CSV table of C-alpha atoms and ligand atoms in Angstrom, one decimal:
chain,number,residue,atom,x,y,z
A,1,MET,CA,34.4,-2.0,73.4
A,2,GLU,CA,37.1,-0.1,75.1
A,3,ARG,CA,36.6,2.9,72.8
A,4,VAL,CA,32.9,2.9,73.3
A,5,ARG,CA,33.4,2.9,77.0
A,6,ARG,CA,35.9,5.7,76.9
A,7,GLU,CA,33.9,7.9,74.7
A,8,ALA,CA,30.7,7.3,76.6
A,9,GLU,CA,32.4,8.2,79.8
A,10,ARG,CA,33.7,11.4,78.2
A,11,ASP,CA,30.5,12.5,76.4
A,12,PHE,CA,27.5,11.7,78.6
A,13,PRO,CA,28.6,13.7,81.6
A,14,ALA,CA,29.5,16.7,79.3
A,15,VAL,CA,26.3,16.8,77.3
A,16,ALA,CA,24.3,20.0,77.9
A,17,ASP,CA,20.9,19.5,76.4
A,18,ARG,CA,18.2,17.1,75.3
A,19,PRO,CA,19.1,17.1,71.5
A,20,GLY,CA,22.8,16.4,72.4
A,21,LEU,CA,21.8,13.6,74.7
A,22,ASP,CA,19.5,12.1,72.1
A,23,ALA,CA,22.3,12.1,69.6
A,24,LEU,CA,24.5,10.2,72.1
A,25,TYR,CA,21.7,7.7,72.7
A,26,ALA,CA,21.4,7.1,69.0
A,27,ARG,CA,25.2,6.6,68.7
A,28,ASP,CA,25.6,4.2,71.6
A,29,LEU,CA,22.4,2.7,72.9
A,30,ALA,CA,19.8,2.7,70.1
A,31,ARG,CA,18.8,-0.4,68.2
A,32,LYS,CA,21.4,0.4,65.5
A,33,GLY,CA,23.9,2.0,67.9
A,34,ARG,CA,27.4,0.9,68.5
A,35,ILE,CA,26.7,-1.4,71.4
A,36,ALA,CA,24.0,-3.2,69.3
A,37,VAL,CA,26.5,-3.6,66.5
A,38,LEU,CA,29.0,-5.1,68.9
A,39,PHE,CA,26.3,-7.6,70.1
A,40,ASP,CA,25.8,-8.5,66.4
A,41,GLN,CA,29.4,-9.4,66.1
A,42,LEU,CA,29.2,-12.0,68.9
A,43,ALA,CA,27.7,-14.4,66.4
A,44,GLY,CA,31.1,-14.8,64.7
A,45,LEU,CA,33.0,-15.9,67.9
A,46,GLU,CA,33.8,-19.4,69.3
A,47,PRO,CA,31.2,-20.5,71.9
A,48,ALA,CA,33.6,-19.9,74.9
A,49,ALA,CA,34.8,-16.5,73.7
A,50,ARG,CA,31.2,-15.6,72.9
A,51,ARG,CA,30.2,-16.2,76.5
A,52,THR,CA,32.9,-14.1,78.2
A,53,THR,CA,32.7,-11.3,75.6
A,54,GLY,CA,28.9,-11.3,75.9
A,55,GLN,CA,29.2,-10.9,79.6
A,56,LEU,CA,31.6,-7.9,79.1
A,57,LEU,CA,29.2,-6.4,76.5
A,58,ASN,CA,26.3,-6.7,78.9
A,59,GLU,CA,28.4,-4.9,81.6
A,60,LEU,CA,29.2,-2.2,79.1
A,61,LYS,CA,25.6,-1.7,78.1
A,62,GLN,CA,24.6,-1.4,81.8
A,63,HIS,CA,27.3,1.1,82.4
A,64,VAL,CA,26.4,3.3,79.4
A,65,THR,CA,22.7,3.0,80.2
A,66,ALA,CA,23.5,4.4,83.7
A,67,LEU,CA,25.6,7.2,82.2
A,68,HIS,CA,22.6,8.0,80.0
A,69,ALA,CA,20.1,8.0,82.9
A,70,ALA,CA,22.3,10.3,85.0
A,71,ALA,CA,22.7,12.7,82.0
A,72,ALA,CA,19.0,12.6,81.3
A,73,THR,CA,18.1,13.6,84.9
A,74,ARG,CA,20.6,16.5,84.7
A,75,VAL,CA,19.5,18.0,81.4
A,76,ALA,CA,15.8,17.5,82.4
A,77,SER,CA,16.2,20.0,85.3
A,78,PRO,CA,14.9,23.3,83.9
A,79,ARG,CA,17.0,25.3,86.4
A,80,SER,CA,20.5,24.5,85.6
A,81,THR,CA,22.9,22.6,83.4
A,82,HIS,CA,25.4,22.3,86.3
A,83,ARG,CA,24.9,20.0,89.1
A,84,GLY,CA,24.7,21.7,92.5
A,85,LEU,CA,24.2,25.2,91.2
A,86,ASP,CA,20.8,26.7,91.5
A,87,PRO,CA,20.8,30.3,90.1
A,88,THR,CA,17.4,31.0,91.5
A,89,LEU,CA,18.6,30.9,95.1
A,90,PRO,CA,19.4,34.2,96.7
A,91,GLY,CA,23.1,35.0,96.7
A,92,ARG,CA,25.4,34.7,99.7
A,93,PRO,CA,26.2,38.0,101.3
A,94,HIS,CA,29.8,39.2,101.0
A,95,TRP,CA,31.3,41.0,104.0
A,96,LEU,CA,33.7,43.7,103.1
A,97,ALA,CA,36.5,44.2,105.6
A,98,ARG,CA,37.8,47.7,106.3
A,99,PRO,CA,40.2,49.4,108.7
A,100,HIS,CA,38.9,50.3,112.2
A,101,VAL,CA,37.7,53.9,112.3
A,102,LEU,CA,40.7,54.8,114.5
A,103,SER,CA,43.1,53.3,111.9
A,104,GLN,CA,41.3,55.4,109.2
A,105,VAL,CA,41.9,58.6,111.2
A,106,VAL,CA,45.6,57.6,111.9
A,107,ASP,CA,46.1,56.9,108.2
A,108,GLU,CA,44.7,60.4,107.3
A,109,ILE,CA,46.9,62.1,109.8
A,110,VAL,CA,49.9,60.2,108.6
A,111,GLU,CA,49.2,61.1,105.0
A,112,ILE,CA,49.0,64.8,105.8
A,113,PHE,CA,52.4,64.8,107.6
A,114,LYS,CA,54.0,62.7,104.9
A,115,GLY,CA,53.1,65.5,102.6
A,116,LEU,CA,55.2,67.8,104.8
A,117,GLY,CA,58.2,65.4,104.6
A,118,PHE,CA,57.6,63.7,108.0
A,119,GLY,CA,58.5,60.0,108.4
A,120,VAL,CA,56.5,57.5,110.6
A,121,ALA,CA,57.9,55.5,113.5
A,122,ASP,CA,56.4,53.4,116.2
A,123,GLY,CA,57.6,52.4,119.6
A,124,PRO,CA,57.1,50.0,122.5
A,125,GLU,CA,53.8,50.0,124.4
A,126,ILE,CA,55.7,48.5,127.4
A,127,GLU,CA,58.2,51.3,128.1
A,128,LEU,CA,60.9,52.2,130.5
A,129,ASP,CA,60.1,54.8,133.2
A,130,ARG,CA,63.3,56.4,132.0
A,131,TYR,CA,61.8,57.2,128.5
A,132,ASN,CA,58.2,57.7,129.5
A,133,PHE,CA,59.1,60.2,132.4
A,134,GLU,CA,62.7,60.7,133.4
A,135,ALA,CA,64.2,61.7,130.0
A,136,LEU,CA,61.1,63.9,129.3
A,137,ASN,CA,61.9,66.0,132.3
A,138,PHE,CA,59.5,64.4,134.8
A,139,PRO,CA,61.8,63.8,137.7
A,140,ALA,CA,60.8,61.0,140.2
A,141,ASP,CA,58.7,63.2,142.5
A,142,HIS,CA,57.4,65.6,140.0
A,143,PRO,CA,53.6,66.3,140.4
A,144,ALA,CA,53.0,66.2,136.7
A,145,ARG,CA,53.3,62.4,137.0
A,146,ASP,CA,50.1,62.4,139.0
A,147,LEU,CA,48.1,63.3,135.8
A,148,GLN,CA,49.5,60.2,134.1
A,149,ASP,CA,49.2,57.3,136.5
A,150,THR,CA,49.6,54.0,134.7
A,151,PHE,CA,50.1,50.3,135.1
A,152,TYR,CA,53.5,49.2,136.3
A,153,VAL,CA,55.4,46.0,135.4
A,154,ASP,CA,57.9,46.9,138.1
A,155,ASP,CA,59.5,50.1,139.4
A,156,ALA,CA,61.4,50.7,136.1
A,157,VAL,CA,58.9,49.3,133.5
A,158,LEU,CA,55.4,50.6,132.8
A,159,LEU,CA,52.7,50.8,130.1
A,160,ARG,CA,53.5,54.1,128.4
A,161,THR,CA,51.2,56.9,129.2
A,162,GLN,CA,52.0,58.9,126.1
A,163,THR,CA,53.8,58.5,122.7
A,164,SER,CA,56.3,61.2,123.8
A,165,PRO,CA,59.0,58.7,125.0
A,166,MET,CA,59.7,58.1,121.3
A,167,GLN,CA,61.0,61.7,121.0
A,168,VAL,CA,64.1,60.6,123.0
A,169,ARG,CA,64.5,57.2,121.5
A,170,ILE,CA,64.4,58.7,118.0
A,171,LEU,CA,66.9,61.5,118.8
A,172,GLN,CA,69.3,59.0,120.3
A,173,ARG,CA,69.5,57.0,117.2
A,174,GLN,CA,69.1,59.5,114.4
A,175,PRO,CA,71.0,62.7,113.7
A,176,ALA,CA,69.1,66.0,113.1
A,177,PRO,CA,67.2,67.1,111.1
A,178,VAL,CA,64.4,64.9,112.3
A,179,ARG,CA,60.8,65.1,111.1
A,180,VAL,CA,58.8,62.2,112.4
A,181,ILE,CA,55.3,61.3,113.6
A,182,VAL,CA,54.6,58.4,116.0
A,183,PRO,CA,51.1,57.0,116.1
A,184,GLY,CA,50.5,54.5,118.9
A,185,ARG,CA,48.5,53.1,121.8
A,186,VAL,CA,48.9,54.5,125.3
A,187,PHE,CA,47.6,53.5,128.7
A,188,ARG,CA,46.4,55.3,131.9
A,189,ASN,CA,44.9,54.3,135.2
A,190,GLU,CA,41.6,56.1,134.6
A,191,ALA,CA,38.1,55.8,135.9
A,192,LEU,CA,36.2,54.9,132.7
A,193,ASP,CA,33.4,57.1,131.4
A,194,ALA,CA,32.2,58.5,128.1
A,195,THR,CA,35.4,60.5,127.6
A,196,HIS,CA,38.0,58.5,129.6
A,197,ALA,CA,39.5,55.2,128.6
A,198,ALA,CA,42.3,53.3,130.1
A,199,GLU,CA,43.8,52.7,126.7
A,200,PHE,CA,43.6,55.1,123.8
A,201,ASN,CA,45.7,56.3,120.9
A,202,GLN,CA,47.9,59.3,120.3
A,203,VAL,CA,49.9,60.7,117.5
A,204,GLU,CA,53.2,62.3,118.5
A,205,GLY,CA,55.1,64.7,116.2
A,206,LEU,CA,58.7,65.9,116.4
A,207,TYR,CA,60.6,68.4,114.3
A,208,VAL,CA,64.2,69.0,115.2
A,209,ASP,CA,66.7,71.1,113.3
A,210,ALA,CA,68.8,74.2,113.7
A,211,HIS,CA,66.8,77.5,114.0
A,212,VAL,CA,63.3,76.0,114.5
A,213,SER,CA,61.0,78.5,116.1
A,214,MET,CA,57.5,78.9,117.4
A,215,VAL,CA,56.5,80.2,114.0
A,216,ASP,CA,57.3,76.8,112.5
A,217,LEU,CA,55.2,75.1,115.2
A,218,LYS,CA,52.2,77.4,114.6
A,219,ALA,CA,52.3,77.2,110.8
A,220,THR,CA,52.7,73.4,110.8
A,221,VAL,CA,49.9,72.8,113.3
A,222,THR,CA,47.5,75.2,111.6
A,223,TYR,CA,48.2,73.7,108.2
A,224,PHE,CA,47.6,70.2,109.7
A,225,LEU,CA,44.3,71.2,111.3
A,226,ARG,CA,43.1,72.8,108.1
A,227,GLN,CA,43.9,69.7,106.1
A,228,LEU,CA,42.1,67.5,108.6
A,229,PHE,CA,39.1,69.6,109.4
A,230,GLY,CA,38.7,72.0,106.4
A,231,PRO,CA,40.4,75.1,105.0
A,232,ARG,CA,38.4,77.5,107.2
A,233,THR,CA,39.5,75.9,110.5
A,234,ALA,CA,41.0,78.5,112.9
A,235,ALA,CA,43.6,77.5,115.5
A,236,ARG,CA,44.4,79.3,118.8
A,237,PHE,CA,47.5,78.8,120.9
A,238,LYS,CA,47.2,79.2,124.7
A,239,PRO,CA,50.1,79.1,127.2
A,240,HIS,CA,50.2,75.8,129.0
A,241,PHE,CA,52.7,73.5,130.9
A,242,PHE,CA,54.3,70.3,129.8
A,243,PRO,CA,57.6,69.2,131.4
A,244,PHE,CA,59.2,68.3,128.1
A,245,THR,CA,58.4,71.6,126.2
A,246,GLU,CA,59.2,75.2,127.0
A,247,PRO,CA,57.3,77.2,126.1
A,248,SER,CA,54.3,74.9,126.0
A,249,VAL,CA,50.9,75.5,124.4
A,250,ASP,CA,47.5,74.0,124.3
A,251,VAL,CA,46.0,74.2,120.8
A,252,ASP,CA,42.3,75.0,120.5
A,253,MET,CA,40.4,75.0,117.2
A,254,TRP,CA,37.1,76.6,116.3
A,255,PHE,CA,34.6,73.9,115.7
A,256,GLU,CA,31.1,74.0,114.3
A,257,ALA,CA,28.8,71.0,114.2
A,258,GLY,CA,25.1,70.4,114.7
A,259,GLY,CA,24.3,74.0,115.3
A,260,LYS,CA,26.9,74.3,118.0
A,261,SER,CA,30.2,76.1,117.8
A,262,GLY,CA,33.1,77.1,120.0
A,263,TRP,CA,36.8,76.6,120.8
A,264,ILE,CA,37.8,73.1,121.7
A,265,GLU,CA,41.1,71.8,122.9
A,266,ILE,CA,42.6,69.5,120.2
A,267,MET,CA,46.3,69.0,121.0
A,268,GLY,CA,49.3,69.9,123.1
A,269,ALA,CA,52.5,71.2,121.7
A,270,GLY,CA,55.6,73.3,122.5
A,271,MET,CA,59.3,73.9,121.8
A,272,VAL,CA,61.3,70.9,122.9
A,273,HIS,CA,62.8,71.5,126.3
A,274,PRO,CA,66.7,71.7,126.5
A,275,ASN,CA,66.6,69.0,129.2
A,276,VAL,CA,65.1,66.6,126.6
A,277,PHE,CA,67.9,67.3,124.1
A,278,ALA,CA,70.4,66.8,126.9
A,279,ALA,CA,68.8,63.5,127.8
A,280,ALA,CA,69.1,62.4,124.2
A,281,GLY,CA,72.8,63.3,124.2
A,282,LEU,CA,72.4,66.4,122.0
A,283,ASP,CA,73.7,69.9,122.6
A,284,PRO,CA,70.8,71.9,124.0
A,285,GLU,CA,72.6,75.2,123.0
A,286,THR,CA,72.5,74.5,119.3
A,287,THR,CA,69.6,72.2,118.8
A,288,THR,CA,66.0,73.4,118.4
A,289,GLY,CA,62.7,71.8,117.7
A,290,PHE,CA,59.0,71.6,118.3
A,291,ALA,CA,56.8,68.7,119.4
A,292,PHE,CA,53.1,68.0,119.5
A,293,GLY,CA,50.7,65.3,120.6
A,294,LEU,CA,47.1,64.7,119.9
A,295,GLY,CA,44.5,62.1,120.8
A,296,VAL,CA,43.2,60.0,117.9
A,297,GLU,CA,39.9,59.1,119.6
A,298,ARG,CA,39.2,62.8,120.2
A,299,VAL,CA,39.7,63.6,116.5
A,300,ALA,CA,37.5,60.6,115.5
A,301,MET,CA,34.7,61.7,118.0
A,302,LEU,CA,34.7,65.2,116.6
A,303,ARG,CA,34.9,64.1,113.0
A,304,HIS,CA,32.0,61.6,113.2
A,305,GLY,CA,30.0,63.0,116.1
A,306,ILE,CA,30.7,60.0,118.3
A,307,GLY,CA,29.6,60.6,121.9
A,308,ASP,CA,31.2,57.7,123.9
A,309,ILE,CA,34.9,56.8,123.7
A,310,ARG,CA,34.1,53.2,124.9
A,311,ALA,CA,32.5,52.5,121.5
A,312,PHE,CA,35.9,52.2,119.9
A,313,LEU,CA,36.9,49.2,122.0
A,314,GLU,CA,33.7,47.3,122.0
A,315,ASN,CA,34.2,45.8,118.5
A,316,ASP,CA,30.5,46.0,117.7
A,317,VAL,CA,30.1,45.7,114.0
A,318,ARG,CA,26.9,47.7,114.0
A,319,PHE,CA,29.1,50.6,115.2
A,320,LEU,CA,32.2,49.9,113.2
A,321,SER,CA,30.4,49.3,109.9
A,322,GLN,CA,29.2,52.9,109.8
A,323,PHE,CA,32.7,54.1,109.0
B,401,DAH,N1,52.2,63.7,125.8
B,401,DAH,C1,51.3,64.7,126.1
B,401,DAH,C2,50.1,64.1,126.8
B,401,DAH,O1,49.9,62.9,126.6
B,401,DAH,C3,50.8,65.4,124.8
B,401,DAH,C4,51.8,66.3,124.3
B,401,DAH,C5,51.9,67.6,124.7
B,401,DAH,C6,52.8,65.8,123.4
B,401,DAH,C7,52.8,68.5,124.2
B,401,DAH,C8,53.8,66.7,122.9
B,401,DAH,C9,53.8,68.0,123.4
B,401,DAH,O2,54.8,66.3,122.1
B,401,DAH,O3,54.8,68.9,122.9
B,401,DAH,O4,49.3,64.7,127.5
């Protein structure tokens, strides 16, 4: 009896089709099946044993009959041999995650500079006034600060307005030569519109060594822009002012899209100012280098024809899933 039960419990739930089920029925439940044979053997027992064993046999028969009925329902279903799976139903959609469009642009920029031997660093978004302004040659009352108003934690601590403070932090902890880029989020007290956000992203670059010249800056920046926007991209360098570079330049590039073309401003750059080297504890007489900074949103907007900077922060999947 025990063997019949064990094997029935094993075989009925596993049977896959009607002929298989019929074979199990014949083995266990049919008129000459194993349970019937057991019933026949009752005749040879004492009356008391016959009664208790007969009861157990009846329970076994009910149990195996129920197993058979369940298996019959299952194999009768034309749709499936597996309970709970209906292959005729439409599939469930799979959502494929991907990096934010701004992260994709940052990754591309990082890859280009890695190819030139640059490393990657990141720094604090809550920064000291000392690194964000003072060490970058913006003294306390310098008017250049007006262009970068920000959110202050207290007089000495603020949300950084640029990734440039990492120039000094890196130079303080690492000896030259330095080749590094610093992607990161920055903050400004801006009135919001299609081209101004109160938080956005920059990539800073810094190259420090002996005998670095403007030629290195121009060659590196031009190479970078050609990698990012195509080999025919032209770059133009215009004199400009930043407190932490001397000389400073604004870099324009020639851009053509949708039938329009023209020079557009793409990044700031310059030769690192001696005062910045001094603030980092380096000898401004013997140390040379160039730096640059560009806006990630700007690049993404040009690259993809995006017209409103606010779209990057809205987290609308209808926008994000296009990239
Ligand atoms: N930090 C500047 C800004 O936010 C951008 C910049 C300009 C960075 C020139 C530089 C640089 O490293 O050399 O406007």
